Amino acid sequence: MKKRGIKNTRVNTEVQRELSNIIRGGLKDPRVAAWTSVVAAEVAPDLKTCKAYISVLGDEKAQEDTLAGLSSAVGYIRRELARNLNLRNTPEIRFVLDQSIEYGVNMSKRIDEVTKDLKTSDLEAEGEEDAE
């Protein structure tokens, strides 16, 4: 049996889109940060469970508060998902914090620092060669 079929990919995309809409427009929990986005959704082939990877722009406290707010609103989110999507089963949603965007920004900053240091050391080396 195929693990990643076309149907599963399509279901994942639709669930991700609907979760984004529900979180953005339907939740009124003040703990959920305004800059919360659903990065990916992985629905099991039997449509029983779903892992929703979310990204939150902010510090660790904002991330923890957002996870707590989403966990407390999981019943509402699941009901809205069932109302908006025509699936045989509405999956149980588990929210997972996705650190990949933050990690990528951090690595980009480090690469910029290293290349800046290399450029300044190259310029200093050229200046020493010119002096001789």
Coordinates of N, CA, C and O in Angstrom, one line a residue:
M1 N 0.8 -1.2 0.0 CA 0.0 0.0 0.0 C 0.9 1.2 0.0 O 1.9 1.3 0.7
K2 N 0.5 2.2 -0.8 CA 1.3 3.4 -0.9 C 1.1 4.3 0.3 O 0.0 4.5 0.7
K3 N 2.2 4.8 0.8 CA 2.1 5.7 2.0 C 1.7 7.1 1.5 O 0.9 7.8 2.1
R4 N 2.3 7.6 0.5 CA 2.1 8.9 0.0 C 1.4 8.9 -1.4 O 2.1 8.9 -2.4
G5 N 0.1 8.8 -1.4 CA -0.6 8.8 -2.6 C -1.1 10.2 -3.0 O -0.9 11.1 -2.2
I6 N -1.6 10.3 -4.2 CA -2.1 11.6 -4.6 C -3.2 12.1 -3.7 O -3.3 13.3 -3.3
K7 N -4.1 11.2 -3.3 CA -5.2 11.5 -2.5 C -4.7 12.1 -1.1 O -5.2 13.1 -0.6
N8 N -3.7 11.4 -0.5 CA -3.2 11.8 0.8 C -2.6 13.2 0.7 O -2.8 14.0 1.5
T9 N -1.8 13.4 -0.4 CA -1.2 14.8 -0.6 C -2.3 15.8 -0.7 O -2.2 16.9 -0.2
R10 N -3.3 15.5 -1.5 CA -4.4 16.5 -1.7 C -5.2 16.8 -0.3 O -5.5 17.9 0.0
V11 N -5.4 15.7 0.5 CA -6.0 15.9 1.8 C -5.1 16.7 2.7 O -5.6 17.6 3.4
N12 N -3.8 16.5 2.7 CA -2.9 17.2 3.5 C -3.0 18.7 3.1 O -3.0 19.6 4.0
T13 N -3.0 19.0 1.9 CA -3.0 20.4 1.4 C -4.3 21.1 1.8 O -4.3 22.2 2.3
E14 N -5.5 20.4 1.6 CA -6.8 21.0 2.0 C -6.9 21.2 3.5 O -7.4 22.2 4.0
V15 N -6.4 20.2 4.3 CA -6.5 20.4 5.7 C -5.6 21.5 6.2 O -6.0 22.3 7.0
Q16 N -4.4 21.7 5.6 CA -3.5 22.8 5.9 C -4.2 24.1 5.6 O -4.1 25.0 6.4
R17 N -4.8 24.2 4.4 CA -5.4 25.5 4.0 C -6.6 25.8 5.0 O -6.7 27.0 5.4
E18 N -7.4 24.8 5.3 CA -8.5 25.1 6.2 C -8.1 25.4 7.6 O -8.7 26.3 8.3
L19 N -7.1 24.7 8.1 CA -6.6 25.0 9.4 C -6.1 26.5 9.5 O -6.3 27.2 10.5
S20 N -5.4 26.9 8.4 CA -4.9 28.3 8.4 C -6.0 29.3 8.4 O -6.0 30.3 9.2
N21 N -7.1 29.0 7.7 CA -8.3 29.9 7.7 C -9.0 29.9 9.0 O -9.4 31.0 9.5
I22 N -9.1 28.8 9.6 CA -9.8 28.7 10.9 C -9.0 29.4 12.0 O -9.5 30.2 12.8
I23 N -7.7 29.2 12.0 CA -6.8 29.9 13.0 C -6.8 31.4 12.8 O -6.9 32.2 13.7
R24 N -6.7 31.8 11.5 CA -6.6 33.2 11.2 C -7.9 33.9 11.5 O -8.0 35.0 12.0
G25 N -9.0 33.3 11.1 CA -10.3 34.0 11.1 C -11.3 33.6 12.2 O -12.1 34.4 12.6
G26 N -11.2 32.4 12.7 CA -12.2 32.0 13.6 C -11.9 32.0 15.1 O -12.7 32.0 15.9
L27 N -10.6 31.9 15.4 CA -10.2 31.8 16.8 C -10.2 33.2 17.4 O -9.6 34.2 16.9
K28 N -10.7 33.3 18.6 CA -10.7 34.6 19.3 C -9.9 34.5 20.6 O -10.0 35.3 21.5
D29 N -9.1 33.4 20.8 CA -8.3 33.2 22.0 C -7.1 34.2 22.0 O -6.4 34.3 21.0
P30 N -7.0 35.0 23.0 CA -5.9 36.0 23.0 C -4.5 35.4 23.2 O -3.5 36.1 22.9
R31 N -4.5 34.1 23.6 CA -3.2 33.5 23.7 C -2.6 33.2 22.3 O -1.3 33.1 22.2
V32 N -3.4 33.0 21.3 CA -2.9 32.6 20.0 C -2.4 33.9 19.3 O -3.1 34.9 19.1
A33 N -1.1 33.8 19.0 CA -0.4 35.0 18.4 C -1.0 35.3 17.0 O -1.5 34.4 16.3
A34 N -1.0 36.6 16.6 CA -1.5 37.0 15.4 C -0.7 36.5 14.2 O -1.2 36.2 13.1
W35 N 0.6 36.3 14.4 CA 1.5 35.8 13.3 C 1.7 34.3 13.5 O 2.8 33.8 13.5
T36 N 0.6 33.6 13.5 CA 0.7 32.1 13.6 C 0.3 31.6 12.2 O -0.7 31.9 11.6
S37 N 1.2 30.7 11.7 CA 0.9 30.1 10.4 C 1.1 28.6 10.4 O 1.9 28.0 11.2
V38 N 0.3 27.9 9.6 CA 0.4 26.4 9.5 C 1.3 26.1 8.4 O 1.1 26.4 7.3
V39 N 2.5 25.6 8.8 CA 3.5 25.3 7.8 C 3.2 24.0 7.0 O 3.4 24.0 5.8
A40 N 2.7 23.0 7.7 CA 2.4 21.7 7.0 C 1.3 21.0 7.9 O 1.2 21.2 9.1
A41 N 0.7 20.1 7.2 CA -0.3 19.2 7.9 C -0.1 17.8 7.3 O 0.0 17.6 6.1
E42 N 0.1 16.8 8.2 CA 0.2 15.4 7.8 C -0.9 14.6 8.4 O -1.0 14.4 9.6
V43 N -1.8 14.2 7.5 CA -3.0 13.5 7.9 C -2.6 12.0 7.6 O -2.1 11.6 6.6
A44 N -3.0 11.2 8.6 CA -2.7 9.7 8.4 C -3.6 9.2 7.3 O -4.7 9.7 7.0
P45 N -3.2 8.1 6.6 CA -4.0 7.6 5.5 C -5.4 7.1 5.9 O -6.3 7.2 5.1
D46 N -5.6 6.8 7.2 CA -6.9 6.4 7.6 C -7.8 7.6 8.1 O -8.9 7.4 8.6
L47 N -7.2 8.8 8.0 CA -7.9 10.0 8.3 C -8.3 10.1 9.8 O -9.2 10.8 10.2
K48 N -7.6 9.4 10.7 CA -7.9 9.4 12.1 C -7.1 10.5 12.9 O -7.6 11.1 13.8
T49 N -5.9 10.7 12.5 CA -5.0 11.7 13.2 C -4.4 12.6 12.2 O -4.2 12.4 11.0
C50 N -4.0 13.8 12.7 CA -3.3 14.8 11.9 C -2.3 15.5 12.8 O -2.6 15.9 13.9
K51 N -1.1 15.7 12.3 CA -0.1 16.5 12.9 C 0.0 17.8 12.1 O 0.2 17.8 10.9
A52 N -0.3 18.9 12.8 CA -0.3 20.2 12.2 C 1.0 20.9 12.7 O 1.1 21.2 13.9
Y53 N 1.9 21.2 11.8 CA 3.1 21.9 12.2 C 2.9 23.4 12.0 O 2.5 23.9 11.0
I54 N 3.1 24.2 13.2 CA 2.8 25.6 13.2 C 4.0 26.4 13.4 O 5.0 25.9 14.1
S55 N 4.1 27.6 12.9 CA 5.2 28.5 13.1 C 4.6 29.8 13.7 O 3.6 30.3 13.3
V56 N 5.3 30.2 14.8 CA 4.8 31.4 15.5 C 6.0 32.5 15.5 O 7.1 32.2 15.8
L57 N 5.6 33.7 15.0 CA 6.6 34.7 15.0 C 6.6 35.4 16.4 O 5.5 35.9 16.8
G58 N 7.7 35.3 17.1 CA 7.7 35.8 18.4 C 8.7 35.1 19.3 O 9.4 34.2 18.9
D59 N 8.7 35.4 20.6 CA 9.6 34.8 21.5 C 9.0 33.5 22.0 O 8.0 33.0 21.6
E60 N 9.8 32.8 22.9 CA 9.4 31.5 23.4 C 8.0 31.5 24.1 O 7.2 30.6 24.0
K61 N 7.8 32.6 24.9 CA 6.6 32.7 25.6 C 5.4 32.8 24.7 O 4.3 32.2 24.9
A62 N 5.5 33.5 23.6 CA 4.4 33.6 22.6 C 4.2 32.3 22.0 O 3.0 31.9 21.7
Q63 N 5.2 31.5 21.7 CA 5.1 30.2 21.1 C 4.4 29.3 22.1 O 3.5 28.5 21.7
E64 N 4.8 29.3 23.4 CA 4.1 28.4 24.3 C 2.6 28.8 24.5 O 1.8 27.9 24.6
D65 N 2.4 30.1 24.6 CA 1.0 30.5 24.8 C 0.1 30.2 23.6 O -1.0 29.7 23.7
T66 N 0.7 30.3 22.4 CA 0.0 29.9 21.2 C -0.4 28.4 21.2 O -1.5 28.0 20.8
L67 N 0.6 27.6 21.5 CA 0.4 26.1 21.6 C -0.7 25.8 22.6 O -1.6 25.0 22.4
A68 N -0.7 26.5 23.8 CA -1.7 26.3 24.8 C -3.1 26.7 24.3 O -4.1 26.0 24.5
G69 N -3.1 27.8 23.6 CA -4.4 28.3 23.1 C -5.0 27.4 22.0 O -6.2 27.1 22.0
L70 N -4.1 26.9 21.2 CA -4.6 26.0 20.1 C -5.0 24.6 20.7 O -6.0 24.1 20.3
S71 N -4.3 24.2 21.7 CA -4.7 22.9 22.4 C -6.0 23.0 23.0 O -6.8 22.1 23.0
S72 N -6.3 24.2 23.6 CA -7.6 24.3 24.3 C -8.7 24.5 23.3 O -9.9 24.2 23.6
A73 N -8.4 25.0 22.1 CA -9.4 25.2 21.1 C -9.5 24.1 20.1 O -10.2 24.2 19.1
V74 N -8.9 22.9 20.4 CA -8.8 21.9 19.4 C -10.2 21.3 19.1 O -10.5 20.9 17.9
G75 N -11.1 21.3 20.0 CA -12.5 20.8 19.7 C -13.2 21.7 18.7 O -13.8 21.3 17.8
Y76 N -13.1 23.1 18.9 CA -13.7 24.0 18.0 C -13.1 23.9 16.6 O -13.8 23.9 15.6
I77 N -11.7 23.8 16.6 CA -11.0 23.7 15.3 C -11.5 22.4 14.6 O -11.7 22.5 13.3
R78 N -11.6 21.3 15.3 CA -12.0 20.1 14.6 C -13.4 20.2 14.1 O -13.7 19.7 13.0
R79 N -14.3 20.8 14.9 CA -15.7 20.9 14.4 C -15.8 21.8 13.1 O -16.5 21.5 12.2
E80 N -15.0 22.9 13.1 CA -15.0 23.8 11.9 C -14.4 23.0 10.7 O -14.8 23.2 9.6
L81 N -13.4 22.2 11.0 CA -12.7 21.5 9.9 C -13.7 20.5 9.4 O -13.8 20.3 8.1
A82 N -14.5 19.8 10.2 CA -15.5 18.9 9.7 C -16.6 19.6 9.0 O -17.1 19.0 8.0
R83 N -17.0 20.8 9.3 CA -18.0 21.5 8.7 C -17.5 22.0 7.3 O -18.3 22.0 6.3
N84 N -16.2 22.4 7.2 CA -15.7 22.9 5.9 C -15.2 21.9 4.9 O -15.2 22.1 3.7
L85 N -14.8 20.7 5.4 CA -14.2 19.7 4.5 C -15.2 18.5 4.6 O -15.7 18.1 5.6
N86 N -15.3 17.9 3.4 CA -16.2 16.7 3.4 C -15.2 15.5 3.4 O -14.8 14.9 2.3
L87 N -14.9 15.0 4.6 CA -14.1 13.8 4.8 C -14.9 12.7 5.5 O -15.8 13.0 6.2
R88 N -14.4 11.5 5.2 CA -15.1 10.4 5.9 C -15.0 10.5 7.4 O -15.9 10.3 8.1
N89 N -13.8 10.8 7.8 CA -13.5 11.0 9.3 C -12.8 12.3 9.4 O -12.0 12.7 8.6
T90 N -13.1 13.0 10.5 CA -12.4 14.2 10.8 C -11.3 13.9 11.7 O -11.5 13.3 12.8
P91 N -10.0 14.2 11.3 CA -8.9 13.7 12.1 C -8.8 14.5 13.5 O -9.2 15.6 13.6
E92 N -8.2 13.8 14.5 CA -7.8 14.4 15.7 C -6.5 15.2 15.4 O -5.6 14.6 14.9
I93 N -6.5 16.4 15.8 CA -5.4 17.3 15.5 C -4.4 17.4 16.6 O -4.9 17.6 17.8
R94 N -3.2 17.3 16.3 CA -2.1 17.5 17.3 C -1.2 18.6 16.8 O -0.7 18.5 15.6
F95 N -1.1 19.7 17.5 CA -0.2 20.8 17.0 C 1.2 20.6 17.5 O 1.5 20.3 18.6
V96 N 2.1 20.8 16.5 CA 3.6 20.7 16.8 C 4.2 22.0 16.4 O 4.0 22.5 15.3
L97 N 5.1 22.5 17.2 CA 5.8 23.7 16.9 C 6.9 23.4 15.9 O 7.7 22.6 16.1
D98 N 6.9 24.2 14.8 CA 7.9 24.0 13.8 C 9.0 25.1 13.9 O 8.7 26.2 13.8
Q99 N 10.2 24.6 14.2 CA 11.3 25.5 14.4 C 12.1 25.8 13.1 O 13.1 26.5 13.2
S100 N 11.7 25.2 12.0 CA 12.6 25.2 10.8 C 12.8 26.6 10.3 O 13.9 27.0 9.8
I101 N 11.8 27.5 10.3 CA 11.9 28.8 9.8 C 12.9 29.6 10.7 O 13.8 30.3 10.2
E102 N 12.7 29.5 12.0 CA 13.6 30.2 12.9 C 15.0 29.7 12.8 O 16.0 30.5 12.8
Y103 N 15.2 28.4 12.6 CA 16.5 27.8 12.4 C 17.1 28.3 11.1 O 18.3 28.7 11.1
G104 N 16.4 28.4 10.1 CA 16.9 28.9 8.8 C 17.3 30.4 8.9 O 18.4 30.8 8.4
V105 N 16.6 31.2 9.6 CA 16.9 32.6 9.8 C 18.2 32.7 10.6 O 19.1 33.5 10.3
N106 N 18.3 31.9 11.6 CA 19.5 31.9 12.5 C 20.7 31.5 11.7 O 21.8 32.1 11.8
M107 N 20.6 30.4 10.9 CA 21.7 30.0 10.1 C 22.1 31.0 9.0 O 23.3 31.2 8.8
S108 N 21.2 31.7 8.5 CA 21.5 32.7 7.5 C 22.3 33.8 8.1 O 23.2 34.4 7.5
K109 N 21.9 34.2 9.3 CA 22.7 35.3 10.0 C 24.1 34.8 10.3 O 25.0 35.6 10.1
R110 N 24.3 33.6 10.7 CA 25.6 33.1 11.0 C 26.5 33.0 9.7 O 27.6 33.4 9.7
I111 N 25.8 32.6 8.6 CA 26.6 32.6 7.3 C 27.0 34.0 6.9 O 28.1 34.2 6.5
D112 N 26.1 35.0 7.1 CA 26.4 36.4 6.8 C 27.6 36.9 7.6 O 28.5 37.6 7.2
E113 N 27.6 36.5 8.9 CA 28.7 36.9 9.8 C 30.0 36.3 9.3 O 31.0 37.0 9.3
V114 N 30.0 35.0 9.0 CA 31.2 34.4 8.5 C 31.7 35.0 7.2 O 32.9 35.3 7.1
T115 N 30.8 35.3 6.3 CA 31.3 35.8 5.0 C 31.8 37.3 5.2 O 32.7 37.7 4.5
K116 N 31.2 38.0 6.1 CA 31.6 39.4 6.4 C 33.0 39.3 7.0 O 33.9 40.1 6.7
D117 N 33.3 38.4 8.0 CA 34.6 38.2 8.5 C 35.6 37.8 7.5 O 36.8 38.3 7.5
L118 N 35.2 37.0 6.5 CA 36.2 36.6 5.5 C 36.5 37.8 4.6 O 37.7 37.9 4.2
K119 N 35.5 38.6 4.3 CA 35.8 39.7 3.4 C 36.7 40.7 4.1 O 37.6 41.3 3.4
T120 N 36.5 41.0 5.4 CA 37.4 41.9 6.1 C 38.8 41.4 6.2 O 39.8 42.1 6.0
S121 N 39.0 40.0 6.4 CA 40.3 39.5 6.5 C 41.0 39.5 5.1 O 42.2 39.7 5.0
D122 N 40.2 39.3 4.0 CA 40.8 39.4 2.7 C 41.2 40.8 2.4 O 42.3 41.0 1.8
L123 N 40.4 41.8 2.7 CA 40.8 43.2 2.5 C 42.1 43.6 3.3 O 42.9 44.3 2.8
E124 N 42.2 43.1 4.6 CA 43.4 43.3 5.4 C 44.6 42.7 4.7 O 45.7 43.2 4.7
A125 N 44.4 41.5 4.2 CA 45.5 40.8 3.5 C 46.0 41.5 2.3 O 47.2 41.6 2.0
E126 N 45.1 42.1 1.5 CA 45.4 42.8 0.3 C 46.1 44.1 0.7 O 47.1 44.5 0.1
G127 N 45.7 44.7 1.8 CA 46.4 45.9 2.3 C 47.8 45.7 2.7 O 48.7 46.5 2.5
E128 N 48.1 44.6 3.3 CA 49.4 44.2 3.7 C 50.3 43.9 2.5 O 51.5 44.3 2.5
E129 N 49.7 43.3 1.5 CA 50.5 43.0 0.3 C 50.9 44.3 -0.4 O 52.0 44.4 -1.0
D130 N 50.0 45.2 -0.5 CA 50.2 46.5 -1.1 C 51.3 47.3 -0.4 O 52.1 48.0 -1.0
A131 N 51.4 47.2 0.9 CA 52.4 47.9 1.7 C 53.8 47.4 1.5 O 54.7 48.1 1.6
E132 N 53.9 46.1 1.1 CA 55.2 45.6 0.9 C 55.7 45.9 -0.4 O 56.3 46.5 -1.0

